[in-house]
Coordinates of C-alpha atoms in Angstrom, one line a residue:
M1 CA 32.6 120.1 151.3
S2 CA 35.7 119.2 149.3
G3 CA 38.0 116.5 150.5
S4 CA 37.6 114.0 153.4
P5 CA 39.0 115.1 156.7
N6 CA 40.8 112.4 158.7
R7 CA 39.6 113.6 162.1
I8 CA 36.5 115.6 162.9
L9 CA 35.4 117.0 166.3
I10 CA 31.9 118.1 167.2
V11 CA 31.6 120.5 170.2
N12 CA 28.5 120.8 172.3
P13 CA 28.9 121.4 176.0
F14 CA 25.2 121.8 176.8
G15 CA 22.5 119.7 178.4
I16 CA 20.6 116.5 177.4
G17 CA 18.1 118.0 175.1
D18 CA 20.6 120.1 173.3
V19 CA 22.9 117.2 172.7
L20 CA 20.1 114.9 171.5
F21 CA 19.2 117.6 169.0
T22 CA 22.7 117.1 167.5
T23 CA 22.3 113.4 166.9
P24 CA 20.8 113.8 163.4
L25 CA 23.8 116.0 162.6
V26 CA 26.2 113.4 163.9
R27 CA 24.5 110.8 161.7
A28 CA 24.7 113.0 158.7
V29 CA 28.4 113.8 159.2
R30 CA 29.2 110.1 159.6
R31 CA 27.3 109.3 156.3
A32 CA 29.2 112.1 154.5
F33 CA 32.6 110.9 155.8
P34 CA 32.4 107.2 156.5
A35 CA 36.2 106.7 156.7
S36 CA 36.9 109.7 159.0
R37 CA 37.4 109.5 162.8
L38 CA 34.5 111.3 164.4
Y39 CA 34.9 112.7 168.0
Y40 CA 32.5 114.6 170.3
L41 CA 33.3 117.0 173.1
C42 CA 30.5 117.0 175.7
N43 CA 29.9 117.4 179.4
R44 CA 29.9 114.7 182.1
R45 CA 26.1 114.3 182.1
T46 CA 25.6 113.9 178.4
E47 CA 28.5 111.5 178.1
T48 CA 26.0 108.8 179.1
I49 CA 23.7 109.4 176.2
L50 CA 26.5 109.6 173.6
R51 CA 28.5 106.6 174.9
N52 CA 26.7 104.1 172.7
N53 CA 26.2 106.3 169.7
P54 CA 27.3 104.0 166.8
H55 CA 28.6 106.9 164.7
L56 CA 31.1 108.3 167.2
D57 CA 34.7 106.9 167.7
R58 CA 35.6 108.8 170.9
L59 CA 34.3 111.2 173.5
F60 CA 36.1 114.0 175.2
V61 CA 34.5 115.2 178.4
Y62 CA 34.8 118.8 179.6
E63 CA 32.9 119.4 182.9
K64 CA 33.2 123.0 183.9
D65 CA 31.9 122.4 187.4
E66 CA 34.3 119.6 188.1
L67 CA 37.3 121.7 186.9
V68 CA 36.1 124.7 189.0
A69 CA 35.9 122.4 192.1
R70 CA 39.3 121.0 191.6
W71 CA 40.7 124.5 191.0
R72 CA 39.3 125.7 194.3
A73 CA 40.6 122.7 196.1
S74 CA 44.0 123.0 194.4
P75 CA 44.8 125.5 191.6
R76 CA 47.7 123.3 190.6
Q77 CA 45.5 120.2 190.2
G78 CA 42.9 122.3 188.3
L79 CA 45.6 123.5 185.9
R80 CA 46.8 120.0 185.5
E81 CA 43.3 118.7 184.5
V82 CA 42.8 121.5 182.0
G83 CA 46.2 121.0 180.6
R84 CA 45.6 117.3 180.2
L85 CA 42.4 117.9 178.2
F86 CA 44.0 120.5 176.0
R87 CA 47.0 118.2 175.3
R88 CA 44.7 115.4 174.3
L89 CA 42.7 117.7 172.0
R90 CA 45.9 119.1 170.4
Q91 CA 47.4 115.7 169.9
E92 CA 44.5 114.5 167.8
R93 CA 45.4 117.1 165.1
F94 CA 41.8 117.6 164.0
D95 CA 41.2 118.6 160.4
L96 CA 37.6 119.8 161.0
V97 CA 35.7 121.1 164.0
I98 CA 32.0 121.7 164.1
D99 CA 31.5 124.1 167.0
L100 CA 27.9 124.2 168.3
S101 CA 28.8 126.0 171.5
L102 CA 27.6 129.5 170.2
G103 CA 30.6 130.9 172.1
E104 CA 34.1 132.0 171.2
R105 CA 36.1 130.0 173.8
Y106 CA 36.3 126.8 171.8
G107 CA 36.9 128.5 168.5
F108 CA 39.8 130.5 170.0
L109 CA 41.4 127.4 171.5
L110 CA 41.0 125.3 168.4
K111 CA 42.4 128.0 166.2
L112 CA 45.3 128.1 168.7
F113 CA 45.7 124.4 168.2
G114 CA 46.0 124.9 164.5
V115 CA 42.8 123.2 163.4
P116 CA 42.4 124.4 159.8
R117 CA 38.6 124.3 159.4
R118 CA 36.5 125.5 162.3
I119 CA 32.8 125.7 161.3
G120 CA 29.8 126.8 163.4
F121 CA 27.3 129.6 164.0
N122 CA 28.2 133.3 164.4
Y123 CA 26.0 134.4 167.2
R124 CA 26.6 138.0 168.4
N125 CA 30.1 137.9 166.7
R126 CA 31.1 135.0 169.0
G127 CA 32.1 133.0 165.9
R128 CA 34.9 135.4 165.1
F129 CA 37.6 132.7 165.6
L130 CA 35.9 130.3 163.3
S131 CA 37.2 129.8 159.8
E132 CA 33.6 129.6 158.4
A133 CA 30.6 130.8 160.2
L134 CA 26.8 130.9 159.5
P135 CA 25.3 134.1 161.0
I136 CA 22.3 133.6 163.3
D137 CA 20.6 135.8 165.9
G138 CA 19.5 132.9 168.2
Y139 CA 17.1 130.0 167.9
H140 CA 13.7 131.4 167.5
D141 CA 12.1 130.9 164.1
A142 CA 12.6 127.1 163.6
H143 CA 13.4 124.0 165.6
V144 CA 17.0 123.7 166.8
V145 CA 17.4 120.6 164.6
D146 CA 16.5 122.7 161.6
Y147 CA 19.2 125.1 162.5
Y148 CA 21.6 122.2 162.4
R149 CA 20.1 121.3 159.0
R150 CA 21.0 124.8 157.8
L151 CA 24.5 124.4 159.1
L152 CA 25.0 121.1 157.3
R153 CA 23.7 122.7 154.1
F154 CA 26.2 125.5 154.7
M155 CA 28.9 122.9 154.8
G156 CA 27.7 121.2 151.7
M157 CA 26.0 118.2 153.4
R158 CA 22.4 117.1 153.7
L159 CA 20.3 116.0 156.7
L160 CA 18.4 112.9 155.3
E161 CA 17.2 111.4 158.6
D162 CA 16.1 113.9 161.3
S163 CA 15.0 111.6 164.1
L164 CA 16.8 111.9 167.4
E165 CA 19.0 108.9 168.3
L166 CA 19.8 107.2 171.6
E167 CA 20.5 103.5 172.0
P168 CA 20.4 102.4 175.7
S169 CA 23.1 100.0 176.7
E170 CA 22.3 96.3 176.9
A171 CA 23.0 96.4 180.7
D172 CA 20.5 99.2 181.2
Q173 CA 17.8 97.4 179.1
R174 CA 18.3 94.2 181.1
W175 CA 18.1 96.2 184.3
A176 CA 14.8 97.8 183.3
T177 CA 13.3 94.5 182.3
D178 CA 14.3 92.9 185.6
W179 CA 13.2 95.9 187.7
L180 CA 9.7 95.9 186.2
Q181 CA 9.3 92.1 186.4
S182 CA 10.3 92.2 190.1
R183 CA 7.4 94.5 190.7
G184 CA 4.9 92.5 188.7
L185 CA 5.0 95.0 185.8
G186 CA 6.6 92.9 183.1
S187 CA 3.8 92.9 180.5
G188 CA 0.2 93.7 179.9
R189 CA 0.0 96.7 182.3
F190 CA -0.5 100.2 181.0
L191 CA 2.6 102.1 182.3
A192 CA 2.6 105.9 182.5
G193 CA 5.6 108.0 183.6
I194 CA 5.2 111.4 185.2
V195 CA 8.3 113.7 185.4
P196 CA 7.1 116.7 187.4
A197 CA 10.5 118.4 187.7
G198 CA 13.2 118.0 185.0
G199 CA 15.4 120.6 183.3
V200 CA 18.6 120.2 185.4
S201 CA 20.6 122.3 183.0
W202 CA 18.4 125.3 183.8
G203 CA 19.7 125.5 187.3
I204 CA 17.9 128.1 189.5
S205 CA 15.6 129.0 186.6
A206 CA 14.1 125.5 186.4
P207 CA 11.1 126.2 188.7
F208 CA 10.0 128.9 186.3
R209 CA 9.1 126.4 183.6
R210 CA 7.5 123.7 185.8
W211 CA 3.8 123.0 185.8
N212 CA 2.2 122.8 189.2
V213 CA 2.3 119.6 191.3
E214 CA -1.5 119.7 191.8
G215 CA -1.9 119.3 188.0
F216 CA 0.5 116.4 187.8
A217 CA -1.3 114.7 190.7
A218 CA -4.7 115.1 189.1
V219 CA -3.5 113.7 185.8
G220 CA -1.9 110.8 187.6
D221 CA -5.2 109.9 189.3
W222 CA -7.1 110.3 186.1
L223 CA -4.8 107.9 184.3
I224 CA -5.3 105.3 187.0
E225 CA -9.1 105.7 187.1
R226 CA -9.7 105.9 183.4
H227 CA -7.0 103.7 181.9
G228 CA -6.0 101.5 184.8
A229 CA -2.5 102.8 184.6
Q230 CA 0.4 102.1 186.9
V231 CA 1.9 105.6 187.4
L232 CA 5.6 105.9 188.0
L233 CA 7.1 109.2 189.2
F234 CA 10.6 110.0 187.9
G235 CA 13.2 112.6 188.9
E236 CA 16.7 113.3 189.9
A237 CA 17.7 112.9 193.6
A238 CA 17.2 116.6 193.9
D239 CA 13.6 116.2 192.7
R240 CA 12.6 113.8 195.4
S241 CA 10.6 116.4 197.3
I242 CA 8.6 117.4 194.2
C243 CA 7.8 113.7 193.4
R244 CA 6.9 113.0 197.0
T245 CA 4.5 116.0 197.0
V246 CA 2.8 114.7 193.8
A247 CA 2.5 111.2 195.4
R248 CA 1.0 112.7 198.6
L249 CA -1.5 114.7 196.6
M250 CA -2.7 111.8 194.6
Q251 CA -5.7 109.8 195.8
H252 CA -4.3 106.5 194.4
P253 CA -1.0 104.8 195.2
T254 CA 1.9 105.4 192.7
L255 CA 5.4 104.2 192.4
D256 CA 8.0 106.9 193.2
V257 CA 11.3 106.1 191.4
S258 CA 12.9 109.5 191.9
G259 CA 16.6 109.4 192.7
Q260 CA 16.7 105.6 192.4
T261 CA 18.1 105.2 188.8
T262 CA 21.1 106.2 186.8
L263 CA 20.4 108.2 183.7
G264 CA 20.9 105.0 181.6
Q265 CA 18.5 103.0 183.7
F266 CA 16.0 105.9 183.4
V267 CA 16.2 105.7 179.6
G268 CA 15.9 101.9 179.9
L269 CA 12.6 102.3 181.8
L270 CA 11.4 105.0 179.5
G271 CA 11.5 102.6 176.6
R272 CA 9.0 100.3 178.3
L273 CA 6.4 103.0 179.1
D274 CA 3.2 103.6 177.2
L275 CA 3.0 107.4 177.9
V276 CA 5.2 110.1 179.5
I277 CA 3.8 113.4 180.9
C278 CA 6.4 116.0 181.7
N279 CA 7.6 119.6 181.5
D280 CA 9.8 120.7 178.6
G281 CA 13.4 119.6 179.1
G282 CA 15.7 116.7 178.8
P283 CA 13.3 113.9 180.0
L284 CA 10.9 114.8 177.2
H285 CA 13.5 114.4 174.5
L286 CA 14.8 111.2 176.1
A287 CA 11.3 109.8 175.9
V288 CA 11.0 110.8 172.2
T289 CA 14.2 108.9 171.4
Q290 CA 12.7 105.7 172.8
G291 CA 9.5 106.0 170.7
V292 CA 7.3 106.7 173.7
K293 CA 4.1 108.8 173.4
T294 CA 4.5 112.1 175.2
V295 CA 2.4 114.9 176.6
S296 CA 4.6 117.9 177.6
V297 CA 3.7 121.2 179.2
F298 CA 5.4 124.3 177.9
G299 CA 5.4 127.7 179.6
P300 CA 7.9 130.4 178.7
V301 CA 9.7 128.3 176.0
D302 CA 8.6 128.0 172.4
P303 CA 7.7 124.3 171.5
A304 CA 8.3 125.1 167.8
V305 CA 12.0 125.6 168.7
Y306 CA 12.5 123.3 171.6
G307 CA 9.6 120.8 171.4
P308 CA 9.6 117.1 170.5
Y309 CA 11.2 116.4 167.2
P310 CA 10.1 115.4 164.7
P311 CA 6.6 116.4 165.8
G312 CA 3.7 114.0 165.1
A313 CA 0.7 112.3 166.4
Q314 CA 2.7 110.5 169.1
H315 CA 3.5 113.8 170.8
R316 CA 1.3 116.5 172.1
V317 CA 2.4 119.8 173.5
V318 CA 0.1 121.8 175.9
Y319 CA 0.6 125.5 176.2
R320 CA -1.2 128.9 176.0
P321 CA -0.8 130.4 172.5
D322 CA -3.3 133.1 173.4
L323 CA -1.0 134.9 175.8
P324 CA 0.9 137.7 174.0
C325 CA 3.8 137.5 176.5
R326 CA 4.8 134.0 175.6
P327 CA 7.2 132.6 174.5
C328 CA 9.4 134.9 176.5
Y329 CA 12.5 132.8 176.5
R330 CA 14.5 134.3 173.7
Q331 CA 18.2 134.9 173.0
F332 CA 18.9 132.1 175.6
R333 CA 17.5 134.3 178.4
L334 CA 14.5 133.9 180.7
P335 CA 13.3 137.4 181.7
P336 CA 11.5 138.3 185.0
C337 CA 7.8 137.5 184.8
P338 CA 5.4 140.3 185.8
Y339 CA 2.4 138.0 185.3
E340 CA 3.2 135.3 188.0
R341 CA 3.8 132.7 185.4
A342 CA 0.3 132.8 183.9
C343 CA 1.5 130.7 181.0
L344 CA 1.8 127.7 183.4
R345 CA -0.5 128.7 186.2
E346 CA -3.5 129.0 183.9
L347 CA -3.0 125.6 182.3
D348 CA -5.6 123.3 183.9
A349 CA -5.4 119.5 184.3
E350 CA -8.3 118.9 181.9
M351 CA -6.2 120.3 179.0
V352 CA -3.4 117.8 179.8
M353 CA -6.0 115.0 180.1
D354 CA -7.5 115.9 176.7
A355 CA -4.0 115.8 175.2
C356 CA -3.4 112.4 176.7
E357 CA -6.6 111.1 175.2
E358 CA -5.6 112.5 171.8
V359 CA -2.2 110.9 171.9
L360 CA -3.5 107.5 173.1
A361 CA -6.1 107.6 170.4
G362 CA -3.5 108.5 167.8
A363 CA -5.1 111.8 166.9
V364 CA -3.2 114.4 165.1
P365 CA -2.5 117.4 167.5
V366 CA -4.4 120.5 166.7
G367 CA -5.3 123.8 168.2
R368 CA -4.1 124.9 171.6
G369 CA -0.7 123.6 171.2

C-alpha cells in the first residue's frame, strides 16, 4: 500500500472470538504504519478485550442493543446517541478504513463521511460501498485468521505473527492472584476450568452448539479422580443454571464461579489454569490467548475455520468427522437439524477424556478431530 495514512479505523462489531481473530491483523497494520493513529470500532462486550491492546490508540464503541433500548425509551435520546457517535467518527477524518463487518452499513456511512480508502471483503455484494474489496463467499475453506491474512496481502501487507493477542489488565491479574490465594489455590494445585455454556453472541442458537451437561460432569469427576484437579465452573450470570446442573451431577465437589467475575477477571483466572474444557466460542479463544491448554467440543461449526488458532499440541478439538451432515454452519447460518444434534449427542465423555490426556501429555492431535 503506497503512502502512510494518518488515521486508520478497523471495524468489527462482532463477538469475542471474532474480535480476537483480528488481533494479528491489528498487529500487522501497526507494524506497517508505526506512525499512524490506529482506531478500532467494536461493541461494548469486546471493548474489554481491546482496551489494553498496545497497538491501538483509541476505541469507538457501537452497541446496537443499547441504542435500540434508548431509542425505545426516547427516540430523541436514541438519535442523539447515534448522532454523537457519527460526529466523532466524522471528526477523525480517517484516511483508511479496514471494514471487517461483511455488511454494507459501515461502508456506506464511511463513504458518506468522505473516507477515501475503504477496504474489506465483498460478501454477497455487501462491499459495494468499499473503494477496494476482496470477493469472498463466506468463511469456509480456511481459518478466519487466514482470511485476514489474505486481506492484508490484498492491501500489500504481510501477517508475520499470527498468534491471538490479549493482555489482561494489571488489576485483573492481581485480582485473580488474590482470589485464588484466598481459597488456598495459589500454587501447586492442578487447576482445570470447565465452561459448559459459552457463546453469548449466538443468542438463541447457543444451545445448538453445546455439549451435554452429563458429559461435562463426567469429565470433571475424571479430572479430580485421575489428576487430583481442582475443577472450576465458569459462565455468564445467564449460565448459572447450566453450571449448577453440572455441579449437581458431579460426584466430587467443585467450585462454581459462574456469574461472579467480570470478563477481565475471567481472563485473569484463565491465565492461571492448567487446562480448559469448553464448547466452541469466545471462552475457548480467550483461553488460547493466555497460553492455556484447551480441549474444545465442536458440533455444527467447522474447527478448521473457527477453532483454536494457531493449532498445535496445546489444543485438542473433539468432533465427529464421520457425520456427512457436519459442519452444517455455513454462510453464517445454522440450519434446522433433522438429526437431533447427533454431532454433539453422540460425542461421549471418553473421547473428551482421551483428548485431555493427549493435551496434558503434549501429544500432537490426530484422528477424530
